[in-house]
Coordinates of C-alpha atoms in Angstrom, one line a residue:
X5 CA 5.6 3.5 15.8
X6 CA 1.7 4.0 15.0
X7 CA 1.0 5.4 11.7
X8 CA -2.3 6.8 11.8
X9 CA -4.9 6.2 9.2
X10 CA -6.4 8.8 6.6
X11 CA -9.4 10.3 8.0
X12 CA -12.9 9.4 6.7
X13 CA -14.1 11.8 4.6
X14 CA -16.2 12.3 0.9
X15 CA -15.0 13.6 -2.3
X16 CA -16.2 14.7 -5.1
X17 CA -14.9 11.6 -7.6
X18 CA -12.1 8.7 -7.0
X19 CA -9.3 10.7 -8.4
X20 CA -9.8 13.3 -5.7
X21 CA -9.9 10.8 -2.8
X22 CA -7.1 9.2 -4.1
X23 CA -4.6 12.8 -5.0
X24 CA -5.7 13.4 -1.0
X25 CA -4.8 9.7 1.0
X26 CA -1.3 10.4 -1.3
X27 CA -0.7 13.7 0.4
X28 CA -2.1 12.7 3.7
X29 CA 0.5 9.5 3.7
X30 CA 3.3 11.8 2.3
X31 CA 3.2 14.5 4.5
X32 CA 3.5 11.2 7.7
X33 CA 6.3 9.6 6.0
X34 CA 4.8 6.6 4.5
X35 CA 3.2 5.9 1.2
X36 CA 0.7 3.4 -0.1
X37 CA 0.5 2.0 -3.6
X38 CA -2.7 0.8 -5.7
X39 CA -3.3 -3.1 -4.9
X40 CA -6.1 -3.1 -7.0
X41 CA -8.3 -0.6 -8.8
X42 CA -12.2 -1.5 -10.1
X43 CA -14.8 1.1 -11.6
X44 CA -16.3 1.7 -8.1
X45 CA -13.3 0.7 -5.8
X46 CA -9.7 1.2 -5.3
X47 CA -7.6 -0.6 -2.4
X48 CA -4.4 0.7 -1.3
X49 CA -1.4 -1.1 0.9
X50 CA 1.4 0.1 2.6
X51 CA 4.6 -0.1 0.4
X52 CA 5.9 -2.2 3.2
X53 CA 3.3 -4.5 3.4
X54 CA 4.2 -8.5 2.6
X55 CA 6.9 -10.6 4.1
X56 CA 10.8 -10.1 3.0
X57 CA 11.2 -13.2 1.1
X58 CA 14.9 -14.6 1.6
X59 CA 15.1 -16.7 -1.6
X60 CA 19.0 -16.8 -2.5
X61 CA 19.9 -17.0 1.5
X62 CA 18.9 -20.2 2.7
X63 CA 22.0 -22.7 4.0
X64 CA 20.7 -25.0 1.5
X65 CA 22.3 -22.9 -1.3
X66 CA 25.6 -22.8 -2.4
X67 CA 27.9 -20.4 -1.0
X68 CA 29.2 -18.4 -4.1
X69 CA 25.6 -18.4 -5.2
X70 CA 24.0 -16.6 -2.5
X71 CA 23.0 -13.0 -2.3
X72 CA 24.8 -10.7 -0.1
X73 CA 24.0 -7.0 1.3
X74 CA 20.4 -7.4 0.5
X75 CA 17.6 -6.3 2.5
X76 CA 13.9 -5.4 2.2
X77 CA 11.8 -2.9 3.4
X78 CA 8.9 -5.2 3.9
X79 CA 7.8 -5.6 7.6
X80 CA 4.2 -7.0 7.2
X81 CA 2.3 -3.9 7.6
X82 CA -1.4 -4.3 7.5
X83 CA -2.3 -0.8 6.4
X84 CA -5.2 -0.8 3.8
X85 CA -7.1 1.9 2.3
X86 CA -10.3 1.7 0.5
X87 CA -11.7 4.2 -1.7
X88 CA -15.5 3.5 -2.5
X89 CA -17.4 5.2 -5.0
X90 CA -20.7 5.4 -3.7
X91 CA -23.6 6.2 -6.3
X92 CA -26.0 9.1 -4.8
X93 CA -29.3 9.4 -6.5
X94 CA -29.7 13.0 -7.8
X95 CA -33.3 14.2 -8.4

């Protein structure tokens, strides 16, 4: 399956742009959570991005110590979103 990016667009302030990616990936059936935010920038990633990290299933550990009926939703998805606040000179 493709999941389909926001489309570009401007708004009015970060908050905005952000309130409308969250909609945009709702209303597909994904969602996307704040990496990292700055004053002029703030990077979104799929919720499933990163690999599944196995630690407690390896054959190296000991039988009554390892974890059973777990799973991850990760799947390395390389979605990213980045919302830019761009300054526009008013005169």
């Amino acid at each position: 399956m493709s999941l389909a990016p926001p489309p570009e667009a401007v708004y009015p302030d970060l908050p905005a742009a952000s309130t409308a990616v969250q909609e945009y990936t709702r209303d597909l059936g994904y969602a996307l959570f704040r990496r990292s935010t700055k004053p002029t920038r703030v990077l979104y990633t799929c919720d499933r991005a990163g690999k599944y990290d196995p630690r407690g299933k390896g054959p190296a550990t000991h039988r009554t110590k390892q974890r059973v009926n777990t799973g991850s939703k990760k799947c390395d998805c390389p979605m990213r979103v980045e919302l830019r606040l761009d300054s526009i000179s008013q005169y």
